[in-house]
Amino acid sequence: MNAQFLNVSEVLITDKDTKIKTILGSCVSIVIFVPRLKLSAICHARLPQGKCDVSKKNGFCYVDGSFFHMVDELTKRGANEKEFVIKAFGGAQIAFTENNKNIVKTSIGQQNINQIDTVLASRGLKLASYDLGGKSGRKLIYNAHKNEVLIKPLTENTSTENEIALLLENFIFNR
């Protein structure tokens, strides 16, 4: 089995037996699986809407652009939208500490969740499962060949040195 880390603003489409890991805060991942083809697509989008730059590996910043790109690529490979199994994760409302007070920033997480609803409704599609919202980030591990997702909440009490190392080693933030 291959292993791959999905960075912020990336899309991965595969028919290989691959374990894909990512870490989500207010960002969201949408997973689309086509059982007949054992074909999977996953994105790590950080903002609700905008035009993606498909010429760049990390050009998939937006929920809508990433979703429509994945749908287009899957249909080019022989998939039919009616057979999509769609899952979504992330969209946390992250609290930041400033002067010993928790401050909740503008809820990008909720905007991302709302955009997932919008793009799915535009195609008449529904989520098969999801883990969205809340106040803490998530570590996501996706088995692309089996369409299995493992979610581990990230909080101050459950974050480990390994998860922090994973963030530092793999995360690329686009500015």
Short mmCIF file of N, CA and C in Angstrom, two decimals:
data_model
loop_
_atom_site.label_atom_id
_atom_site.label_comp_id
_atom_site.label_asym_id
_atom_site.label_seq_id
_atom_site.Cartn_x
_atom_site.Cartn_y
_atom_site.Cartn_z
N MET A 1 0.85 -1.19 0.00
CA MET A 1 0.00 0.00 0.00
C MET A 1 0.88 1.24 0.00
N ASN A 2 0.56 2.17 -0.88
CA ASN A 2 1.25 3.46 -0.93
C ASN A 2 0.74 4.34 0.20
N ALA A 3 1.57 5.26 0.65
CA ALA A 3 1.15 6.25 1.65
C ALA A 3 1.46 7.63 1.09
N GLN A 4 0.54 8.56 1.32
CA GLN A 4 0.73 9.91 0.81
C GLN A 4 0.11 10.90 1.78
N PHE A 5 0.76 12.05 1.94
CA PHE A 5 0.21 13.14 2.73
C PHE A 5 -0.43 14.13 1.77
N LEU A 6 -1.67 14.53 2.07
CA LEU A 6 -2.39 15.51 1.27
C LEU A 6 -2.24 16.88 1.92
N ASN A 7 -1.53 17.76 1.24
CA ASN A 7 -1.30 19.10 1.76
C ASN A 7 -2.49 20.01 1.51
N VAL A 8 -2.48 21.14 2.16
CA VAL A 8 -3.48 22.17 1.95
C VAL A 8 -3.48 22.54 0.47
N SER A 9 -4.67 22.69 -0.10
CA SER A 9 -4.87 23.12 -1.48
C SER A 9 -4.46 22.08 -2.52
N GLU A 10 -4.51 20.81 -2.14
CA GLU A 10 -4.19 19.74 -3.09
C GLU A 10 -5.41 18.86 -3.33
N VAL A 11 -5.41 18.22 -4.50
CA VAL A 11 -6.39 17.20 -4.87
C VAL A 11 -5.61 15.97 -5.26
N LEU A 12 -6.11 14.82 -4.86
CA LEU A 12 -5.49 13.55 -5.26
C LEU A 12 -6.58 12.64 -5.82
N ILE A 13 -6.32 12.06 -6.98
CA ILE A 13 -7.24 11.12 -7.60
C ILE A 13 -6.45 9.85 -7.86
N THR A 14 -6.98 8.71 -7.40
CA THR A 14 -6.22 7.47 -7.53
C THR A 14 -7.13 6.25 -7.64
N ASP A 15 -6.62 5.24 -8.33
CA ASP A 15 -7.26 3.93 -8.33
C ASP A 15 -6.31 2.91 -7.68
N LYS A 16 -5.27 3.40 -7.03
CA LYS A 16 -4.28 2.56 -6.36
C LYS A 16 -4.65 2.36 -4.90
N ASP A 17 -4.11 1.31 -4.32
CA ASP A 17 -4.28 1.03 -2.90
C ASP A 17 -3.41 2.02 -2.13
N THR A 18 -4.01 3.13 -1.70
CA THR A 18 -3.26 4.23 -1.12
C THR A 18 -3.87 4.66 0.21
N LYS A 19 -3.00 4.89 1.18
CA LYS A 19 -3.43 5.47 2.46
C LYS A 19 -3.05 6.94 2.41
N ILE A 20 -4.07 7.80 2.51
CA ILE A 20 -3.88 9.25 2.39
C ILE A 20 -4.13 9.87 3.75
N LYS A 21 -3.17 10.67 4.20
CA LYS A 21 -3.29 11.33 5.50
C LYS A 21 -3.32 12.84 5.29
N THR A 22 -4.10 13.50 6.14
CA THR A 22 -4.09 14.96 6.17
C THR A 22 -4.56 15.42 7.54
N ILE A 23 -4.38 16.69 7.82
CA ILE A 23 -4.83 17.27 9.08
C ILE A 23 -5.68 18.49 8.75
N LEU A 24 -6.87 18.52 9.32
CA LEU A 24 -7.85 19.56 9.00
C LEU A 24 -8.18 20.39 10.23
N GLY A 25 -8.26 21.68 10.03
CA GLY A 25 -8.80 22.60 11.04
C GLY A 25 -10.08 23.15 10.46
N SER A 26 -10.05 24.41 10.02
CA SER A 26 -11.22 24.98 9.36
C SER A 26 -11.31 24.52 7.90
N CYS A 27 -10.21 23.97 7.38
CA CYS A 27 -10.22 23.40 6.03
C CYS A 27 -11.15 22.19 5.98
N VAL A 28 -11.54 21.82 4.77
CA VAL A 28 -12.38 20.64 4.60
C VAL A 28 -11.79 19.70 3.56
N SER A 29 -12.09 18.43 3.73
CA SER A 29 -11.79 17.42 2.72
C SER A 29 -13.10 16.82 2.24
N ILE A 30 -13.23 16.74 0.94
CA ILE A 30 -14.34 16.02 0.33
C ILE A 30 -13.74 14.79 -0.33
N VAL A 31 -14.35 13.65 -0.06
CA VAL A 31 -13.92 12.38 -0.65
C VAL A 31 -15.03 11.91 -1.58
N ILE A 32 -14.66 11.54 -2.80
CA ILE A 32 -15.61 10.95 -3.73
C ILE A 32 -15.05 9.58 -4.12
N PHE A 33 -15.86 8.54 -3.93
CA PHE A 33 -15.45 7.17 -4.24
C PHE A 33 -16.40 6.59 -5.29
N VAL A 34 -15.82 5.89 -6.25
CA VAL A 34 -16.60 5.21 -7.28
C VAL A 34 -16.36 3.71 -7.10
N PRO A 35 -17.28 3.00 -6.44
CA PRO A 35 -17.05 1.59 -6.10
C PRO A 35 -16.75 0.71 -7.32
N ARG A 36 -17.47 0.88 -8.40
CA ARG A 36 -17.31 0.05 -9.59
C ARG A 36 -15.89 0.11 -10.13
N LEU A 37 -15.28 1.29 -10.07
CA LEU A 37 -13.94 1.50 -10.61
C LEU A 37 -12.85 1.47 -9.55
N LYS A 38 -13.25 1.36 -8.27
CA LYS A 38 -12.30 1.48 -7.15
C LYS A 38 -11.45 2.74 -7.33
N LEU A 39 -12.15 3.82 -7.66
CA LEU A 39 -11.52 5.10 -7.97
C LEU A 39 -11.90 6.11 -6.90
N SER A 40 -10.90 6.82 -6.37
CA SER A 40 -11.12 7.78 -5.30
C SER A 40 -10.56 9.15 -5.67
N ALA A 41 -11.23 10.17 -5.17
CA ALA A 41 -10.73 11.54 -5.26
C ALA A 41 -10.89 12.18 -3.89
N ILE A 42 -9.90 12.98 -3.50
CA ILE A 42 -9.96 13.68 -2.21
C ILE A 42 -9.31 15.05 -2.39
N CYS A 43 -9.90 16.03 -1.72
CA CYS A 43 -9.32 17.38 -1.75
C CYS A 43 -9.09 17.87 -0.32
N HIS A 44 -8.25 18.89 -0.21
CA HIS A 44 -8.03 19.59 1.05
C HIS A 44 -8.16 21.08 0.73
N ALA A 45 -9.40 21.57 0.87
CA ALA A 45 -9.71 22.96 0.51
C ALA A 45 -9.74 23.84 1.75
N ARG A 46 -9.24 25.07 1.60
CA ARG A 46 -9.16 25.95 2.77
C ARG A 46 -10.14 27.10 2.76
N LEU A 47 -10.72 27.42 1.59
CA LEU A 47 -11.66 28.53 1.48
C LEU A 47 -12.89 28.08 0.69
N PRO A 48 -14.03 28.74 0.89
CA PRO A 48 -15.27 28.25 0.29
C PRO A 48 -15.35 28.33 -1.23
N GLN A 49 -15.03 29.47 -1.82
CA GLN A 49 -15.24 29.53 -3.26
C GLN A 49 -14.23 30.41 -3.96
N GLY A 50 -13.97 30.01 -5.20
CA GLY A 50 -13.03 30.74 -6.03
C GLY A 50 -12.55 29.85 -7.16
N LYS A 51 -11.74 30.42 -8.02
CA LYS A 51 -11.22 29.68 -9.17
C LYS A 51 -9.91 28.99 -8.78
N CYS A 52 -9.86 27.70 -9.01
CA CYS A 52 -8.65 26.93 -8.74
C CYS A 52 -7.69 27.03 -9.91
N ASP A 53 -6.41 26.92 -9.63
CA ASP A 53 -5.39 26.89 -10.67
C ASP A 53 -4.96 25.44 -10.86
N VAL A 54 -5.63 24.75 -11.78
CA VAL A 54 -5.41 23.31 -11.97
C VAL A 54 -4.03 23.00 -12.53
N SER A 55 -3.30 24.03 -12.97
CA SER A 55 -1.95 23.80 -13.48
C SER A 55 -0.94 23.62 -12.35
N LYS A 56 -1.33 23.94 -11.13
CA LYS A 56 -0.43 23.81 -9.98
C LYS A 56 -0.89 22.67 -9.08
N LYS A 57 0.06 21.93 -8.54
CA LYS A 57 -0.26 20.84 -7.62
C LYS A 57 -1.05 21.36 -6.42
N ASN A 58 -0.66 22.52 -5.91
CA ASN A 58 -1.34 23.09 -4.74
C ASN A 58 -2.23 24.26 -5.13
N GLY A 59 -2.90 24.13 -6.28
CA GLY A 59 -3.76 25.19 -6.77
C GLY A 59 -5.23 25.01 -6.46
N PHE A 60 -5.54 24.10 -5.52
CA PHE A 60 -6.94 23.77 -5.22
C PHE A 60 -7.35 24.30 -3.85
N CYS A 61 -7.34 25.62 -3.72
CA CYS A 61 -7.64 26.28 -2.45
C CYS A 61 -9.12 26.23 -2.09
N TYR A 62 -9.99 26.12 -3.09
CA TYR A 62 -11.41 26.38 -2.89
C TYR A 62 -12.27 25.13 -2.94
N VAL A 63 -13.28 25.10 -2.07
CA VAL A 63 -14.20 23.97 -2.00
C VAL A 63 -14.88 23.74 -3.34
N ASP A 64 -15.48 24.80 -3.90
CA ASP A 64 -16.23 24.61 -5.14
C ASP A 64 -15.33 24.19 -6.30
N GLY A 65 -14.24 24.89 -6.51
CA GLY A 65 -13.34 24.56 -7.60
C GLY A 65 -12.75 23.16 -7.48
N SER A 66 -12.39 22.77 -6.27
CA SER A 66 -11.84 21.43 -6.04
C SER A 66 -12.88 20.36 -6.31
N PHE A 67 -14.10 20.58 -5.82
CA PHE A 67 -15.16 19.60 -6.01
C PHE A 67 -15.46 19.40 -7.50
N PHE A 68 -15.67 20.49 -8.22
CA PHE A 68 -16.01 20.38 -9.63
C PHE A 68 -14.86 19.78 -10.45
N HIS A 69 -13.63 20.08 -10.06
CA HIS A 69 -12.48 19.46 -10.73
C HIS A 69 -12.48 17.94 -10.51
N MET A 70 -12.72 17.52 -9.28
CA MET A 70 -12.75 16.08 -9.00
C MET A 70 -13.87 15.40 -9.78
N VAL A 71 -15.05 16.00 -9.82
CA VAL A 71 -16.18 15.43 -10.56
C VAL A 71 -15.81 15.31 -12.04
N ASP A 72 -15.23 16.35 -12.61
CA ASP A 72 -14.85 16.32 -14.02
C ASP A 72 -13.83 15.21 -14.29
N GLU A 73 -12.82 15.12 -13.44
CA GLU A 73 -11.77 14.11 -13.64
C GLU A 73 -12.32 12.68 -13.48
N LEU A 74 -13.20 12.48 -12.52
CA LEU A 74 -13.77 11.14 -12.33
C LEU A 74 -14.65 10.74 -13.51
N THR A 75 -15.43 11.69 -14.02
CA THR A 75 -16.28 11.35 -15.16
C THR A 75 -15.44 11.11 -16.43
N LYS A 76 -14.32 11.81 -16.58
CA LYS A 76 -13.40 11.55 -17.69
C LYS A 76 -12.85 10.12 -17.63
N ARG A 77 -12.77 9.57 -16.41
CA ARG A 77 -12.23 8.22 -16.22
C ARG A 77 -13.32 7.15 -16.22
N GLY A 78 -14.54 7.53 -16.63
CA GLY A 78 -15.61 6.55 -16.80
C GLY A 78 -16.63 6.47 -15.68
N ALA A 79 -16.54 7.34 -14.70
CA ALA A 79 -17.49 7.32 -13.59
C ALA A 79 -18.77 8.07 -13.98
N ASN A 80 -19.84 7.71 -13.29
CA ASN A 80 -21.13 8.37 -13.45
C ASN A 80 -21.46 9.00 -12.10
N GLU A 81 -21.90 10.25 -12.10
CA GLU A 81 -22.19 10.93 -10.83
C GLU A 81 -23.17 10.17 -9.95
N LYS A 82 -24.07 9.39 -10.56
CA LYS A 82 -25.07 8.65 -9.78
C LYS A 82 -24.44 7.57 -8.91
N GLU A 83 -23.21 7.15 -9.24
CA GLU A 83 -22.56 6.11 -8.45
C GLU A 83 -21.57 6.66 -7.42
N PHE A 84 -21.46 7.98 -7.33
CA PHE A 84 -20.54 8.58 -6.36
C PHE A 84 -20.97 8.29 -4.92
N VAL A 85 -20.01 7.92 -4.10
CA VAL A 85 -20.19 7.85 -2.65
C VAL A 85 -19.35 9.00 -2.10
N ILE A 86 -20.03 9.99 -1.50
CA ILE A 86 -19.36 11.23 -1.12
C ILE A 86 -19.35 11.38 0.40
N LYS A 87 -18.17 11.73 0.91
CA LYS A 87 -17.99 11.98 2.34
C LYS A 87 -17.30 13.33 2.50
N ALA A 88 -17.50 13.96 3.66
CA ALA A 88 -16.87 15.26 3.91
C ALA A 88 -16.44 15.37 5.37
N PHE A 89 -15.34 16.08 5.58
CA PHE A 89 -14.73 16.16 6.90
C PHE A 89 -14.11 17.53 7.11
N GLY A 90 -14.03 17.95 8.37
CA GLY A 90 -13.35 19.19 8.73
C GLY A 90 -14.32 20.32 9.00
N GLY A 91 -13.89 21.54 8.71
CA GLY A 91 -14.72 22.72 8.92
C GLY A 91 -14.86 23.14 10.36
N ALA A 92 -13.82 22.90 11.15
CA ALA A 92 -13.89 23.27 12.57
C ALA A 92 -13.88 24.78 12.74
N GLN A 93 -14.52 25.21 13.80
CA GLN A 93 -14.45 26.60 14.20
C GLN A 93 -13.37 26.66 15.26
N ILE A 94 -12.19 27.07 14.85
CA ILE A 94 -11.02 27.01 15.71
C ILE A 94 -10.97 28.23 16.62
N ALA A 95 -10.77 27.99 17.91
CA ALA A 95 -10.63 29.08 18.87
C ALA A 95 -9.15 29.39 19.05
N PHE A 96 -8.82 30.66 19.05
CA PHE A 96 -7.44 31.09 19.25
C PHE A 96 -7.34 31.78 20.60
N THR A 97 -6.20 31.65 21.24
CA THR A 97 -6.00 32.28 22.54
C THR A 97 -5.19 33.56 22.35
N GLU A 98 -5.71 34.64 22.94
CA GLU A 98 -5.01 35.92 22.91
C GLU A 98 -5.23 36.57 24.25
N ASN A 99 -4.15 36.91 24.93
CA ASN A 99 -4.23 37.50 26.27
C ASN A 99 -5.07 36.64 27.21
N ASN A 100 -4.84 35.32 27.15
CA ASN A 100 -5.53 34.34 28.00
C ASN A 100 -7.04 34.32 27.80
N LYS A 101 -7.53 34.79 26.67
CA LYS A 101 -8.95 34.73 26.34
C LYS A 101 -9.11 33.96 25.04
N ASN A 102 -10.09 33.07 25.00
CA ASN A 102 -10.38 32.37 23.75
C ASN A 102 -11.15 33.30 22.83
N ILE A 103 -10.65 33.43 21.63
CA ILE A 103 -11.28 34.29 20.64
C ILE A 103 -11.65 33.41 19.45
N VAL A 104 -12.89 33.49 19.01
CA VAL A 104 -13.31 32.74 17.84
C VAL A 104 -13.26 33.66 16.64
N LYS A 105 -12.42 33.31 15.69
CA LYS A 105 -12.29 34.12 14.47
C LYS A 105 -13.50 33.87 13.56
N THR A 106 -13.60 34.67 12.53
CA THR A 106 -14.68 34.47 11.56
C THR A 106 -14.70 33.01 11.15
N SER A 107 -15.86 32.45 11.12
CA SER A 107 -15.98 31.01 10.92
C SER A 107 -15.80 30.61 9.46
N ILE A 108 -14.55 30.51 9.04
CA ILE A 108 -14.25 29.99 7.70
C ILE A 108 -14.72 28.54 7.63
N GLY A 109 -14.58 27.81 8.73
CA GLY A 109 -15.02 26.41 8.76
C GLY A 109 -16.49 26.28 8.37
N GLN A 110 -17.35 27.11 8.94
CA GLN A 110 -18.77 27.05 8.63
C GLN A 110 -19.03 27.47 7.19
N GLN A 111 -18.30 28.46 6.70
CA GLN A 111 -18.45 28.87 5.30
C GLN A 111 -18.07 27.72 4.36
N ASN A 112 -17.01 26.98 4.73
CA ASN A 112 -16.61 25.82 3.92
C ASN A 112 -17.68 24.74 3.93
N ILE A 113 -18.27 24.49 5.09
CA ILE A 113 -19.35 23.50 5.21
C ILE A 113 -20.55 23.93 4.36
N ASN A 114 -20.92 25.20 4.44
CA ASN A 114 -22.04 25.71 3.64
C ASN A 114 -21.77 25.53 2.15
N GLN A 115 -20.53 25.74 1.75
CA GLN A 115 -20.18 25.60 0.33
C GLN A 115 -20.26 24.14 -0.12
N ILE A 116 -19.92 23.21 0.76
CA ILE A 116 -20.09 21.78 0.44
C ILE A 116 -21.56 21.52 0.14
N ASP A 117 -22.44 22.00 1.01
CA ASP A 117 -23.88 21.82 0.78
C ASP A 117 -24.31 22.41 -0.56
N THR A 118 -23.78 23.59 -0.88
CA THR A 118 -24.15 24.27 -2.13
C THR A 118 -23.72 23.49 -3.36
N VAL A 119 -22.46 23.03 -3.38
CA VAL A 119 -21.97 22.33 -4.58
C VAL A 119 -22.66 20.98 -4.74
N LEU A 120 -22.93 20.29 -3.64
CA LEU A 120 -23.63 19.01 -3.74
C LEU A 120 -25.05 19.22 -4.27
N ALA A 121 -25.75 20.22 -3.73
CA ALA A 121 -27.12 20.50 -4.16
C ALA A 121 -27.16 20.88 -5.64
N SER A 122 -26.12 21.56 -6.13
CA SER A 122 -26.10 21.97 -7.54
C SER A 122 -26.05 20.78 -8.48
N ARG A 123 -25.62 19.63 -7.99
CA ARG A 123 -25.56 18.41 -8.81
C ARG A 123 -26.57 17.36 -8.35
N GLY A 124 -27.40 17.70 -7.36
CA GLY A 124 -28.38 16.75 -6.84
C GLY A 124 -27.74 15.59 -6.09
N LEU A 125 -26.59 15.85 -5.46
CA LEU A 125 -25.85 14.80 -4.74
C LEU A 125 -25.98 15.00 -3.24
N LYS A 126 -25.76 13.91 -2.50
CA LYS A 126 -25.86 13.95 -1.04
C LYS A 126 -24.64 13.29 -0.42
N LEU A 127 -24.36 13.65 0.82
CA LEU A 127 -23.28 13.02 1.56
C LEU A 127 -23.71 11.66 2.08
N ALA A 128 -22.84 10.67 1.92
CA ALA A 128 -23.07 9.35 2.49
C ALA A 128 -22.70 9.35 3.97
N SER A 129 -21.66 10.10 4.33
CA SER A 129 -21.26 10.26 5.73
C SER A 129 -20.41 11.52 5.84
N TYR A 130 -20.28 12.00 7.07
CA TYR A 130 -19.53 13.23 7.30
C TYR A 130 -19.15 13.36 8.76
N ASP A 131 -18.14 14.18 9.01
CA ASP A 131 -17.75 14.62 10.34
C ASP A 131 -17.31 16.08 10.15
N LEU A 132 -18.26 16.99 10.34
CA LEU A 132 -18.06 18.40 10.03
C LEU A 132 -18.34 19.28 11.24
N GLY A 133 -17.66 20.43 11.28
CA GLY A 133 -17.91 21.42 12.32
C GLY A 133 -17.16 21.10 13.60
N GLY A 134 -17.72 21.58 14.69
CA GLY A 134 -17.08 21.38 15.99
C GLY A 134 -16.03 22.44 16.25
N LYS A 135 -15.29 22.23 17.31
CA LYS A 135 -14.32 23.23 17.74
C LYS A 135 -12.88 22.74 17.68
N SER A 136 -12.66 21.49 17.24
CA SER A 136 -11.28 21.01 17.17
C SER A 136 -10.97 20.44 15.79
N GLY A 137 -9.70 20.48 15.46
CA GLY A 137 -9.24 19.93 14.20
C GLY A 137 -9.31 18.41 14.22
N ARG A 138 -8.96 17.82 13.09
CA ARG A 138 -9.03 16.38 12.93
C ARG A 138 -7.82 15.89 12.16
N LYS A 139 -7.37 14.72 12.52
CA LYS A 139 -6.41 13.98 11.71
C LYS A 139 -7.25 12.99 10.91
N LEU A 140 -7.08 12.98 9.59
CA LEU A 140 -7.85 12.12 8.72
C LEU A 140 -6.90 11.12 8.05
N ILE A 141 -7.28 9.86 8.07
CA ILE A 141 -6.56 8.82 7.34
C ILE A 141 -7.59 8.13 6.45
N TYR A 142 -7.33 8.17 5.14
CA TYR A 142 -8.27 7.63 4.16
C TYR A 142 -7.64 6.49 3.40
N ASN A 143 -8.29 5.33 3.42
CA ASN A 143 -7.88 4.19 2.61
C ASN A 143 -8.65 4.28 1.30
N ALA A 144 -7.96 4.73 0.26
CA ALA A 144 -8.62 5.04 -1.01
C ALA A 144 -9.20 3.81 -1.71
N HIS A 145 -8.59 2.67 -1.53
CA HIS A 145 -9.05 1.47 -2.24
C HIS A 145 -10.30 0.86 -1.60
N LYS A 146 -10.43 1.06 -0.28
CA LYS A 146 -11.57 0.50 0.46
C LYS A 146 -12.61 1.54 0.84
N ASN A 147 -12.33 2.82 0.58
CA ASN A 147 -13.21 3.93 0.96
C ASN A 147 -13.47 3.96 2.46
N GLU A 148 -12.43 3.72 3.24
CA GLU A 148 -12.52 3.76 4.70
C GLU A 148 -11.82 5.00 5.22
N VAL A 149 -12.46 5.66 6.18
CA VAL A 149 -11.92 6.87 6.76
C VAL A 149 -11.79 6.69 8.27
N LEU A 150 -10.63 7.06 8.78
CA LEU A 150 -10.41 7.09 10.22
C LEU A 150 -10.21 8.56 10.59
N ILE A 151 -10.98 9.03 11.57
CA ILE A 151 -10.88 10.41 12.05
C ILE A 151 -10.44 10.40 13.50
N LYS A 152 -9.45 11.21 13.81
CA LYS A 152 -9.02 11.38 15.20
C LYS A 152 -9.07 12.86 15.53
N PRO A 153 -9.88 13.24 16.53
CA PRO A 153 -9.95 14.66 16.91
C PRO A 153 -8.60 15.14 17.45
N LEU A 154 -8.25 16.36 17.12
CA LEU A 154 -7.02 16.97 17.62
C LEU A 154 -7.39 18.04 18.63
N THR A 155 -7.05 17.81 19.86
CA THR A 155 -7.26 18.81 20.90
C THR A 155 -5.96 18.92 21.68
N GLU A 156 -5.90 19.87 22.57
CA GLU A 156 -4.69 20.00 23.39
C GLU A 156 -4.41 18.72 24.15
N ASN A 157 -5.46 18.01 24.55
CA ASN A 157 -5.27 16.80 25.34
C ASN A 157 -4.89 15.60 24.50
N THR A 158 -5.25 15.58 23.22
CA THR A 158 -4.97 14.39 22.41
C THR A 158 -3.86 14.60 21.38
N SER A 159 -3.40 15.83 21.19
CA SER A 159 -2.31 16.04 20.24
C SER A 159 -1.05 15.38 20.79
N THR A 160 -0.37 14.70 19.92
CA THR A 160 0.87 14.05 20.34
C THR A 160 2.03 14.67 19.60
N GLU A 161 3.22 14.38 20.07
CA GLU A 161 4.41 14.88 19.39
C GLU A 161 4.44 14.40 17.94
N ASN A 162 3.97 13.18 17.69
CA ASN A 162 3.97 12.65 16.33
C ASN A 162 3.07 13.47 15.42
N GLU A 163 1.89 13.87 15.92
CA GLU A 163 0.98 14.67 15.09
C GLU A 163 1.56 16.05 14.82
N ILE A 164 2.20 16.63 15.80
CA ILE A 164 2.84 17.94 15.61
C ILE A 164 3.98 17.80 14.60
N ALA A 165 4.75 16.74 14.71
CA ALA A 165 5.83 16.49 13.75
C ALA A 165 5.27 16.31 12.35
N LEU A 166 4.15 15.61 12.24
CA LEU A 166 3.51 15.41 10.93
C LEU A 166 3.11 16.75 10.33
N LEU A 167 2.56 17.63 11.14
CA LEU A 167 2.20 18.96 10.66
C LEU A 167 3.42 19.71 10.15
N LEU A 168 4.46 19.73 10.96
CA LEU A 168 5.65 20.49 10.60
C LEU A 168 6.35 19.90 9.38
N GLU A 169 6.35 18.59 9.28
CA GLU A 169 7.03 17.92 8.18
C GLU A 169 6.28 18.05 6.86
N ASN A 170 4.96 18.04 6.90
CA ASN A 170 4.18 17.90 5.68
C ASN A 170 3.36 19.10 5.25
N PHE A 171 2.99 19.98 6.16
CA PHE A 171 2.07 21.05 5.79
C PHE A 171 2.76 22.13 4.99
N ILE A 172 2.13 22.51 3.91
CA ILE A 172 2.55 23.65 3.11
C ILE A 172 1.39 24.63 3.14
N PHE A 173 1.61 25.80 3.67
CA PHE A 173 0.56 26.80 3.70
C PHE A 173 0.75 27.75 2.54
N ASN A 174 -0.29 27.93 1.77
CA ASN A 174 -0.23 28.84 0.63
C ASN A 174 -0.58 30.24 1.10
N ARG A 175 0.22 31.20 0.71
CA ARG A 175 -0.05 32.58 1.10
C ARG A 175 -0.24 33.44 -0.12
#
